[in-house]
mmCIF file of C-alpha atoms in Angstrom:
data_model
loop_
_atom_site.group_PDB
_atom_site.id
_atom_site.type_symbol
_atom_site.label_atom_id
_atom_site.label_comp_id
_atom_site.label_asym_id
_atom_site.label_seq_id
_atom_site.Cartn_x
_atom_site.Cartn_y
_atom_site.Cartn_z
ATOM 1 C CA MET A 8 82.794 3.232 -2.854
ATOM 2 C CA ALA A 9 80.356 2.312 -0.084
ATOM 3 C CA ARG A 10 81.793 1.893 3.417
ATOM 4 C CA ILE A 11 80.575 -1.710 3.594
ATOM 5 C CA ASP A 12 82.438 -2.770 0.427
ATOM 6 C CA ALA A 13 85.822 -3.273 2.120
ATOM 7 C CA LEU A 14 84.183 -5.327 4.867
ATOM 8 C CA LEU A 15 82.409 -7.508 2.318
ATOM 9 C CA GLU A 16 85.676 -8.080 0.453
ATOM 10 C CA ILE A 17 87.250 -9.438 3.654
ATOM 11 C CA VAL A 18 84.219 -11.641 4.300
ATOM 12 C CA HIS A 19 84.424 -13.010 0.773
ATOM 13 C CA LYS A 20 88.168 -13.726 0.956
ATOM 14 C CA GLN A 21 87.710 -15.648 4.206
ATOM 15 C CA GLY A 22 85.166 -17.922 2.539
ATOM 16 C CA ALA A 23 82.303 -16.907 4.814
ATOM 17 C CA SER A 24 78.714 -17.456 3.730
ATOM 18 C CA ASP A 25 77.101 -14.776 5.924
ATOM 19 C CA LEU A 26 77.910 -11.508 7.650
ATOM 20 C CA HIS A 27 75.998 -10.277 10.717
ATOM 21 C CA ILE A 28 76.149 -6.616 11.678
ATOM 22 C CA ARG A 29 74.603 -5.272 14.874
ATOM 23 C CA PRO A 30 75.431 -2.382 17.221
ATOM 24 C CA GLY A 31 77.661 -2.966 20.217
ATOM 25 C CA SER A 32 79.428 -6.062 18.872
ATOM 26 C CA PRO A 33 82.060 -6.824 16.229
ATOM 27 C CA PRO A 34 80.992 -8.015 12.776
ATOM 28 C CA MET A 35 80.277 -11.752 12.932
ATOM 29 C CA VAL A 36 80.663 -14.182 10.044
ATOM 30 C CA ARG A 37 79.476 -17.726 9.377
ATOM 31 C CA ILE A 38 82.200 -20.023 8.060
ATOM 32 C CA ASN A 39 81.285 -23.666 7.353
ATOM 33 C CA GLY A 40 78.151 -23.240 9.439
ATOM 34 C CA GLN A 41 79.883 -21.762 12.510
ATOM 35 C CA ILE A 42 79.552 -18.163 13.750
ATOM 36 C CA GLU A 43 82.767 -16.339 14.699
ATOM 37 C CA PRO A 44 83.917 -12.710 15.040
ATOM 38 C CA LEU A 45 85.511 -11.092 12.020
ATOM 39 C CA THR A 46 87.360 -8.396 13.996
ATOM 40 C CA GLY A 47 87.765 -7.459 17.629
ATOM 41 C CA SER A 48 86.222 -3.999 17.324
ATOM 42 C CA SER A 49 82.546 -3.311 17.969
ATOM 43 C CA ILE A 50 80.427 -1.336 15.501
ATOM 44 C CA SER A 51 78.396 1.656 16.615
ATOM 45 C CA GLN A 52 74.767 2.240 15.693
ATOM 46 C CA GLU A 53 75.797 5.414 13.856
ATOM 47 C CA LEU A 54 78.274 3.540 11.641
ATOM 48 C CA ILE A 55 75.715 0.825 10.888
ATOM 49 C CA GLN A 56 73.183 3.430 9.795
ATOM 50 C CA LEU A 57 75.776 5.024 7.506
ATOM 51 C CA MET A 58 76.916 1.707 5.984
ATOM 52 C CA LEU A 59 73.431 0.381 5.333
ATOM 53 C CA GLY A 60 72.022 3.732 4.234
ATOM 54 C CA GLU A 61 74.618 3.911 1.458
ATOM 55 C CA ILE A 62 73.536 0.632 -0.135
ATOM 56 C CA MET A 63 69.744 1.025 0.107
ATOM 57 C CA ASP A 64 67.832 2.769 -2.651
ATOM 58 C CA THR A 65 64.762 4.927 -2.072
ATOM 59 C CA ASP A 66 62.385 1.981 -2.375
ATOM 60 C CA ALA A 67 64.334 -0.134 0.136
ATOM 61 C CA ARG A 68 64.432 2.726 2.635
ATOM 62 C CA ALA A 69 60.685 3.224 2.283
ATOM 63 C CA ARG A 70 59.995 -0.483 2.856
ATOM 64 C CA LEU A 71 62.275 -0.509 5.904
ATOM 65 C CA GLU A 72 60.452 2.503 7.296
ATOM 66 C CA ARG A 73 57.054 0.920 6.643
ATOM 67 C CA ASP A 74 57.697 -2.730 7.561
ATOM 68 C CA HIS A 75 60.745 -2.445 9.875
ATOM 69 C CA ASP A 76 62.658 -4.937 7.713
ATOM 70 C CA VAL A 77 63.577 -5.207 4.046
ATOM 71 C CA ASP A 78 65.269 -7.664 1.671
ATOM 72 C CA PHE A 79 67.345 -6.499 -1.265
ATOM 73 C CA ALA A 80 70.388 -7.480 -3.321
ATOM 74 C CA TYR A 81 73.570 -5.431 -3.441
ATOM 75 C CA GLU A 82 76.621 -5.680 -5.676
ATOM 76 C CA VAL A 83 80.170 -4.632 -4.892
ATOM 77 C CA PRO A 84 81.063 -3.343 -8.369
ATOM 78 C CA GLY A 85 83.116 -5.860 -10.295
ATOM 79 C CA SER A 86 83.534 -8.120 -7.265
ATOM 80 C CA LEU A 87 80.587 -9.887 -5.633
ATOM 81 C CA ARG A 88 76.862 -9.810 -4.982
ATOM 82 C CA VAL A 89 75.108 -10.239 -1.646
ATOM 83 C CA ARG A 90 71.562 -10.648 -0.388
ATOM 84 C CA CYS A 91 70.775 -8.286 2.476
ATOM 85 C CA ASN A 92 68.132 -8.404 5.163
ATOM 86 C CA VAL A 93 68.090 -5.147 7.125
ATOM 87 C CA PHE A 94 65.882 -5.041 10.203
ATOM 88 C CA HIS A 95 65.167 -3.250 13.463
ATOM 89 C CA HIS A 96 65.601 -5.125 16.751
ATOM 90 C CA HIS A 97 65.962 -4.383 20.456
ATOM 91 C CA MET A 98 69.457 -2.913 19.992
ATOM 92 C CA GLY A 99 68.625 -0.795 16.943
ATOM 93 C CA LEU A 100 69.329 -1.365 13.258
ATOM 94 C CA ALA A 101 71.009 -4.619 12.171
ATOM 95 C CA ALA A 102 71.662 -6.639 9.030
ATOM 96 C CA ALA A 103 72.190 -10.226 7.933
ATOM 97 C CA VAL A 104 74.093 -10.429 4.651
ATOM 98 C CA ARG A 105 74.361 -13.586 2.553
ATOM 99 C CA VAL A 106 77.318 -13.745 0.148
ATOM 100 C CA LEU A 107 76.293 -15.104 -3.243
ATOM 101 C CA PRO A 108 78.845 -17.092 -5.238
ATOM 102 C CA SER A 109 80.603 -15.004 -7.875
ATOM 103 C CA ARG A 110 79.572 -17.583 -10.454
ATOM 104 C CA ILE A 111 76.804 -20.148 -10.735
ATOM 105 C CA LEU A 112 78.079 -23.507 -9.534
ATOM 106 C CA THR A 113 77.445 -26.584 -11.658
ATOM 107 C CA THR A 114 75.375 -29.531 -10.465
ATOM 108 C CA GLU A 115 78.596 -31.547 -10.192
ATOM 109 C CA GLU A 116 80.303 -28.911 -8.046
ATOM 110 C CA ILE A 117 77.505 -28.797 -5.494
ATOM 111 C CA GLY A 118 77.156 -32.590 -5.418
ATOM 112 C CA LEU A 119 73.722 -33.123 -6.949
ATOM 113 C CA PRO A 120 73.069 -36.742 -7.989
ATOM 114 C CA THR A 121 73.158 -37.187 -11.754
ATOM 115 C CA GLN A 122 69.593 -38.503 -11.768
ATOM 116 C CA LEU A 123 68.344 -35.071 -10.662
ATOM 117 C CA LEU A 124 69.472 -33.685 -14.005
ATOM 118 C CA GLN A 125 66.478 -35.519 -15.467
ATOM 119 C CA LEU A 126 64.335 -32.843 -13.816
ATOM 120 C CA THR A 127 65.706 -30.315 -16.295
ATOM 121 C CA THR A 128 64.283 -32.294 -19.228
ATOM 122 C CA LEU A 129 60.691 -32.296 -17.954
ATOM 123 C CA LYS A 130 58.136 -30.462 -20.084
ATOM 124 C CA ARG A 131 55.815 -29.554 -17.217
ATOM 125 C CA GLY A 132 55.184 -30.210 -13.545
ATOM 126 C CA LEU A 133 56.219 -28.955 -10.109
ATOM 127 C CA VAL A 134 59.654 -29.457 -8.535
ATOM 128 C CA VAL A 135 60.061 -28.226 -4.943
ATOM 129 C CA VAL A 136 63.426 -27.738 -3.228
ATOM 130 C CA THR A 137 63.085 -27.512 0.546
ATOM 131 C CA GLY A 138 65.188 -27.157 3.640
ATOM 132 C CA PRO A 139 65.957 -24.665 6.397
ATOM 133 C CA PRO A 140 67.463 -21.245 5.614
ATOM 134 C CA GLY A 141 71.103 -21.542 4.612
ATOM 135 C CA SER A 142 70.816 -25.095 3.264
ATOM 136 C CA GLY A 143 71.667 -24.135 -0.318
ATOM 137 C CA LYS A 144 68.227 -24.178 -1.939
ATOM 138 C CA SER A 145 68.924 -21.149 -4.137
ATOM 139 C CA THR A 146 72.259 -22.609 -5.210
ATOM 140 C CA THR A 147 70.620 -25.884 -6.209
ATOM 141 C CA LEU A 148 67.935 -24.130 -8.244
ATOM 142 C CA ALA A 149 70.503 -21.870 -9.907
ATOM 143 C CA ALA A 150 72.536 -24.921 -10.961
ATOM 144 C CA LEU A 151 69.483 -26.653 -12.446
ATOM 145 C CA LEU A 152 68.398 -23.524 -14.322
ATOM 146 C CA ASP A 153 71.946 -22.999 -15.563
ATOM 147 C CA HIS A 154 71.956 -26.541 -16.963
ATOM 148 C CA ILE A 155 68.735 -25.821 -18.869
ATOM 149 C CA ASN A 156 70.175 -22.504 -20.054
ATOM 150 C CA HIS A 157 73.241 -24.201 -21.537
ATOM 151 C CA HIS A 158 71.509 -27.207 -23.117
ATOM 152 C CA GLN A 159 67.974 -26.215 -24.176
ATOM 153 C CA ARG A 160 66.253 -23.436 -26.077
ATOM 154 C CA LYS A 161 63.720 -22.233 -23.518
ATOM 155 C CA HIS A 162 62.330 -19.086 -21.964
ATOM 156 C CA ILE A 163 63.195 -19.182 -18.245
ATOM 157 C CA LEU A 164 61.368 -16.752 -15.958
ATOM 158 C CA THR A 165 62.492 -16.248 -12.349
ATOM 159 C CA ILE A 166 60.400 -14.524 -9.668
ATOM 160 C CA GLU A 167 62.438 -13.701 -6.569
ATOM 161 C CA ASP A 168 62.667 -11.437 -3.537
ATOM 162 C CA PRO A 169 65.365 -10.304 -4.176
ATOM 163 C CA ILE A 170 67.060 -11.570 -7.354
ATOM 164 C CA GLU A 171 69.966 -13.706 -6.164
ATOM 165 C CA TYR A 172 71.686 -15.287 -9.168
ATOM 166 C CA ARG A 173 71.830 -13.403 -12.447
ATOM 167 C CA HIS A 174 71.895 -15.702 -15.457
ATOM 168 C CA ASN A 175 73.204 -14.610 -18.835
ATOM 169 C CA ASN A 176 71.465 -15.890 -21.945
ATOM 170 C CA HIS A 177 73.087 -18.960 -23.512
ATOM 171 C CA GLN A 178 70.858 -21.444 -25.350
ATOM 172 C CA SER A 179 67.852 -20.082 -23.445
ATOM 173 C CA ILE A 180 66.635 -16.580 -22.692
ATOM 174 C CA ILE A 181 66.321 -15.530 -19.042
ATOM 175 C CA THR A 182 63.851 -13.044 -17.574
ATOM 176 C CA HIS A 183 64.403 -11.983 -13.939
ATOM 177 C CA ARG A 184 61.592 -10.292 -12.015
ATOM 178 C CA GLU A 185 61.978 -9.019 -8.462
ATOM 179 C CA VAL A 186 59.061 -8.751 -6.048
ATOM 180 C CA GLY A 187 58.786 -5.190 -4.810
ATOM 181 C CA LYS A 188 60.563 -3.725 -7.840
ATOM 182 C CA HIS A 189 59.013 -5.388 -10.867
ATOM 183 C CA SER A 190 55.813 -6.756 -9.298
ATOM 184 C CA PRO A 191 54.009 -6.118 -6.009
ATOM 185 C CA SER A 192 53.862 -9.819 -5.008
ATOM 186 C CA PHE A 193 54.772 -13.363 -6.018
ATOM 187 C CA ALA A 194 51.114 -14.060 -6.800
ATOM 188 C CA ARG A 195 50.770 -11.021 -9.067
ATOM 189 C CA ALA A 196 53.987 -11.916 -10.901
ATOM 190 C CA LEU A 197 52.797 -15.509 -11.351
ATOM 191 C CA ARG A 198 49.467 -14.406 -12.788
ATOM 192 C CA ALA A 199 51.322 -12.241 -15.277
ATOM 193 C CA ALA A 200 53.792 -15.057 -16.008
ATOM 194 C CA LEU A 201 51.084 -17.151 -17.630
ATOM 195 C CA ARG A 202 50.872 -14.453 -20.347
ATOM 196 C CA GLU A 203 54.640 -14.046 -20.767
ATOM 197 C CA ASP A 204 55.273 -17.293 -22.680
ATOM 198 C CA PRO A 205 57.658 -19.011 -20.231
ATOM 199 C CA ASP A 206 58.706 -22.644 -20.552
ATOM 200 C CA VAL A 207 60.277 -22.712 -17.089
ATOM 201 C CA ILE A 208 59.253 -20.661 -14.047
ATOM 202 C CA MET A 209 61.339 -20.418 -10.891
ATOM 203 C CA ILE A 210 59.571 -19.120 -7.776
ATOM 204 C CA GLY A 211 61.963 -17.946 -5.080
ATOM 205 C CA GLU A 212 59.548 -18.903 -2.304
ATOM 206 C CA MET A 213 55.949 -20.122 -2.123
ATOM 207 C CA ARG A 214 54.885 -17.975 0.812
ATOM 208 C CA ASP A 215 51.106 -18.232 0.751
ATOM 209 C CA ALA A 216 48.167 -20.273 -0.517
ATOM 210 C CA GLU A 217 47.554 -18.002 -3.506
ATOM 211 C CA THR A 218 51.134 -18.414 -4.731
ATOM 212 C CA MET A 219 50.944 -22.198 -4.236
ATOM 213 C CA ALA A 220 47.681 -22.419 -6.152
ATOM 214 C CA LEU A 221 49.047 -20.374 -9.049
ATOM 215 C CA ALA A 222 52.226 -22.486 -9.114
ATOM 216 C CA LEU A 223 50.115 -25.643 -9.367
ATOM 217 C CA THR A 224 48.014 -24.074 -12.114
ATOM 218 C CA ALA A 225 51.133 -23.189 -14.109
ATOM 219 C CA ALA A 226 52.534 -26.699 -13.602
ATOM 220 C CA ALA A 227 49.264 -28.242 -14.749
ATOM 221 C CA THR A 228 48.907 -26.051 -17.829
ATOM 222 C CA GLY A 229 52.255 -26.682 -19.466
ATOM 223 C CA GLN A 230 55.092 -25.000 -17.564
ATOM 224 C CA LEU A 231 57.921 -26.588 -15.614
ATOM 225 C CA VAL A 232 57.835 -24.872 -12.221
ATOM 226 C CA PHE A 233 60.693 -24.863 -9.712
ATOM 227 C CA ALA A 234 59.953 -23.475 -6.252
ATOM 228 C CA THR A 235 61.213 -23.470 -2.670
ATOM 229 C CA LEU A 236 59.624 -23.948 0.742
ATOM 230 C CA HIS A 237 61.057 -23.814 4.249
ATOM 231 C CA THR A 238 60.079 -27.337 5.265
ATOM 232 C CA PRO A 239 62.345 -30.003 6.800
ATOM 233 C CA SER A 240 61.357 -33.070 4.770
ATOM 234 C CA ALA A 241 59.691 -34.191 1.558
ATOM 235 C CA SER A 242 56.567 -35.550 3.233
ATOM 236 C CA GLN A 243 56.145 -32.390 5.324
ATOM 237 C CA THR A 244 56.465 -30.347 2.141
ATOM 238 C CA VAL A 245 53.478 -32.134 0.643
ATOM 239 C CA ASP A 246 51.519 -31.681 3.876
ATOM 240 C CA ARG A 247 52.459 -27.994 4.066
ATOM 241 C CA ILE A 248 51.071 -27.349 0.582
ATOM 242 C CA LEU A 249 47.857 -29.251 1.262
ATOM 243 C CA ASP A 250 47.334 -27.761 4.738
ATOM 244 C CA SER A 251 47.443 -24.261 3.242
ATOM 245 C CA PHE A 252 43.949 -24.904 1.863
ATOM 246 C CA ASP A 253 40.642 -25.727 3.535
ATOM 247 C CA GLY A 254 37.556 -27.773 2.708
ATOM 248 C CA GLU A 255 36.649 -28.340 -0.926
ATOM 249 C CA ARG A 256 39.564 -26.181 -2.031
ATOM 250 C CA GLN A 257 41.963 -28.666 -0.443
ATOM 251 C CA THR A 258 40.313 -31.518 -2.313
ATOM 252 C CA GLN A 259 40.868 -29.704 -5.596
ATOM 253 C CA VAL A 260 44.477 -28.868 -4.715
ATOM 254 C CA ARG A 261 45.109 -32.476 -3.668
ATOM 255 C CA VAL A 262 44.151 -33.660 -7.154
ATOM 256 C CA MET A 263 46.239 -30.934 -8.819
ATOM 257 C CA LEU A 264 49.272 -31.732 -6.659
ATOM 258 C CA ALA A 265 48.956 -35.460 -7.303
ATOM 259 C CA ASP A 266 48.942 -34.831 -11.056
ATOM 260 C CA SER A 267 51.649 -32.146 -11.134
ATOM 261 C CA LEU A 268 54.233 -33.062 -8.482
ATOM 262 C CA ARG A 269 57.392 -34.344 -10.159
ATOM 263 C CA CYS A 270 59.932 -34.187 -7.341
ATOM 264 C CA VAL A 271 60.631 -32.858 -3.849
ATOM 265 C CA VAL A 272 64.271 -32.387 -2.862
ATOM 266 C CA ALA A 273 64.861 -31.748 0.862
ATOM 267 C CA GLN A 274 68.440 -30.792 1.611
ATOM 268 C CA ARG A 275 70.890 -30.116 4.426
ATOM 269 C CA LEU A 276 74.478 -28.907 4.495
ATOM 270 C CA LEU A 277 76.649 -30.923 6.889
ATOM 271 C CA GLN A 278 80.151 -30.193 8.151
ATOM 272 C CA ARG A 279 82.774 -32.429 6.534
ATOM 273 C CA ALA A 280 84.691 -34.690 8.908
ATOM 274 C CA ASP A 281 87.994 -33.264 7.663
ATOM 275 C CA GLY A 282 86.838 -29.718 8.452
ATOM 276 C CA HIS A 283 87.167 -28.585 4.819
ATOM 277 C CA GLY A 284 83.779 -27.123 4.047
ATOM 278 C CA ARG A 285 80.352 -28.726 3.988
ATOM 279 C CA VAL A 286 78.671 -31.468 1.994
ATOM 280 C CA LEU A 287 75.127 -31.766 0.692
ATOM 281 C CA GLY A 288 72.742 -34.353 2.126
ATOM 282 C CA LEU A 289 69.581 -34.903 0.066
ATOM 283 C CA GLU A 290 66.185 -36.470 0.538
ATOM 284 C CA VAL A 291 64.479 -37.164 -2.788
ATOM 285 C CA LEU A 292 60.794 -37.908 -3.369
ATOM 286 C CA VAL A 293 59.949 -38.628 -7.008
ATOM 287 C CA GLY A 294 56.380 -38.093 -8.200
ATOM 288 C CA THR A 295 55.657 -41.659 -9.291
ATOM 289 C CA TYR A 296 52.202 -43.147 -9.767
ATOM 290 C CA ALA A 297 52.452 -44.590 -6.250
ATOM 291 C CA VAL A 298 53.248 -41.169 -4.774
ATOM 292 C CA ALA A 299 50.420 -39.550 -6.740
ATOM 293 C CA ALA A 300 48.008 -42.170 -5.408
ATOM 294 C CA LEU A 301 49.048 -41.528 -1.796
ATOM 295 C CA VAL A 302 48.609 -37.776 -2.221
ATOM 296 C CA ARG A 303 45.218 -38.238 -3.850
ATOM 297 C CA GLU A 304 44.041 -40.726 -1.191
ATOM 298 C CA ARG A 305 45.153 -38.643 1.827
ATOM 299 C CA LYS A 306 47.887 -41.115 2.810
ATOM 300 C CA THR A 307 50.889 -38.799 2.861
ATOM 301 C CA TYR A 308 52.073 -40.452 6.091
ATOM 302 C CA GLN A 309 53.207 -43.345 3.872
ATOM 303 C CA LEU A 310 55.501 -41.205 1.692
ATOM 304 C CA THR A 311 58.583 -41.981 3.809
ATOM 305 C CA SER A 312 58.034 -45.695 3.259
ATOM 306 C CA VAL A 313 57.782 -45.117 -0.492
ATOM 307 C CA MET A 314 61.120 -43.275 -0.451
ATOM 308 C CA GLN A 315 62.725 -46.146 1.468
ATOM 309 C CA THR A 316 61.627 -48.659 -1.168
ATOM 310 C CA GLY A 317 61.950 -46.396 -4.222
ATOM 311 C CA ARG A 318 65.685 -46.440 -4.842
ATOM 312 C CA LYS A 319 65.201 -47.693 -8.406
ATOM 313 C CA GLU A 320 63.260 -44.504 -9.148
ATOM 314 C CA GLY A 321 66.023 -42.364 -7.633
ATOM 315 C CA MET A 322 64.379 -41.843 -4.244
ATOM 316 C CA GLN A 323 66.101 -41.760 -0.882
ATOM 317 C CA THR A 324 65.369 -40.561 2.635
ATOM 318 C CA LEU A 325 67.539 -37.979 4.323
ATOM 319 C CA ASP A 326 68.509 -40.586 6.930
ATOM 320 C CA ASP A 327 69.766 -42.927 4.197
ATOM 321 C CA ALA A 328 71.721 -40.150 2.495
ATOM 322 C CA ILE A 329 73.394 -38.990 5.714
ATOM 323 C CA THR A 330 74.151 -42.528 6.892
ATOM 324 C CA LYS A 331 75.878 -43.146 3.547
ATOM 325 C CA LEU A 332 78.031 -40.049 4.122
ATOM 326 C CA VAL A 333 79.018 -41.433 7.544
ATOM 327 C CA ARG A 334 79.893 -44.855 6.094
ATOM 328 C CA GLU A 335 82.086 -43.140 3.497
ATOM 329 C CA GLY A 336 83.841 -41.122 6.202
ATOM 330 C CA THR A 337 82.724 -37.821 4.696
ATOM 331 C CA VAL A 338 80.683 -36.834 7.772
ATOM 332 C CA SER A 339 81.322 -37.738 11.410
ATOM 333 C CA PRO A 340 78.662 -39.681 13.361
ATOM 334 C CA GLU A 341 78.449 -36.782 15.815
ATOM 335 C CA GLU A 342 77.644 -34.316 13.036
ATOM 336 C CA ALA A 343 75.168 -36.706 11.424
ATOM 337 C CA ALA A 344 73.269 -37.386 14.648
ATOM 338 C CA ALA A 345 71.928 -33.819 14.737
ATOM 339 C CA TYR A 346 70.166 -34.299 11.379
ATOM 340 C CA LEU A 347 68.786 -37.840 11.607
ATOM 341 C CA ALA A 348 65.179 -38.680 12.393
ATOM 342 C CA ASN A 349 66.212 -42.244 13.284
ATOM 343 C CA ARG A 350 69.691 -42.736 14.766
ATOM 344 C CA ASP A 351 69.678 -46.552 14.705
ATOM 345 C CA PRO A 352 71.485 -46.786 11.324
ATOM 346 C CA LEU A 353 74.435 -44.889 12.831
ATOM 347 C CA GLY A 354 75.431 -47.989 14.783
ATOM 348 C CA GLY A 355 76.200 -49.827 11.566
ATOM 349 C CA ALA A 356 77.830 -46.795 9.995
ATOM 350 C CA MET A 357 80.127 -46.310 12.982
ATOM 351 C CA ARG A 358 80.993 -49.994 12.992
ATOM 352 C CA ALA A 359 81.997 -49.812 9.311
ATOM 353 C CA GLN A 360 84.495 -47.059 10.156
ATOM 354 C CA GLN A 361 86.183 -48.951 13.033
ATOM 355 C CA PRO A 362 89.113 -51.385 12.868
ATOM 356 C CA ALA A 363 88.148 -55.025 13.331
ATOM 357 C CA ALA A 364 89.448 -55.150 16.920
ATOM 358 C CA VAL A 365 87.301 -52.166 17.871
ATOM 359 C CA GLN A 366 84.262 -53.485 15.985
ATOM 360 C CA ALA A 367 84.275 -56.605 18.136
ATOM 361 C CA GLN A 368 83.772 -54.440 21.237
ATOM 362 C CA LEU A 369 80.801 -52.520 19.830
ATOM 363 C CA PRO A 370 77.297 -53.630 20.852
ATOM 364 C CA PRO A 371 75.391 -55.593 18.212
ATOM 365 C CA ARG A 372 73.066 -53.567 16.030
ATOM 366 C CA ALA A 373 69.395 -53.995 16.961
ATOM 367 C CA GLU A 374 67.356 -55.686 14.251
ATOM 368 C CA ALA A 375 64.089 -54.124 13.136
ATOM 369 C CA ALA A 376 60.991 -55.920 14.315
#
């Protein structure tokens, strides 16, 4: 039994999402988005080296030595799996450990709108899930893939660094490939994927232009491709992909993206007003003909307007989604304010939550020009 196993068991039982280990301070955990100490005792550099050394294989140790940081997955036998990032910093060796759910959550459990299940029925195209680290992108993708696995006869290929969720075969067959172990890079694994007869490809992260180009090629040639990016909004996701290319190459990619983009889901996890966990806030851009035209014509600055008027197609802005959570009382206005691009709608949402006598004292909501 590795020394870190008992610590991870405590982290898991407390419902924490992350564990931070660094010398000279106690282990810190993230619970419902907030960092707090797990114990009162500090950990020494020597103990950290022992704990982390026990769970790294030869390849992980070599990558840490070469690159000064390494990502890998670790499993407490029969209990839980975690994603580890081990790195050197000014105090020595440290680690950030993400606890992975013991089972794959369903789309209903994580709060995905039912219309997003339509993405699982697509024959081809590109679906991008975006958001900052820790916003649940991997969980969302795992739920969508699990739905395909239980309802369709497909070959699903995942390319990750490291493998986070392990799917068992149900109606579909699942192939997991890990960058660093099973392929030297995302791009190399994607090139090989086109010869491995997949129906669905999941790319853990589109990190560079080559990976983006290969993802678009796969989406255009008959595969359904799910991928992630670390971008804050749907429109910035489109711009990020396009800005990764220059000159004539960008023109070609613009056409490919316009034809292949099926959906961008930008998500945030917000603290519930009752303090019991977090709730998902989603921005949804659907690849309609209007969206394709804007991408093709270099008018991506108009994508937000399309989302505001595209509710019939299942679109919504993040501001609209969060404001709805405030109106329902699920999220407090104070929590919501940190995530909104435009705070004006909060006036109406706050008013809807107040008793009539209090509403009369609130300032009138400014009307849009």
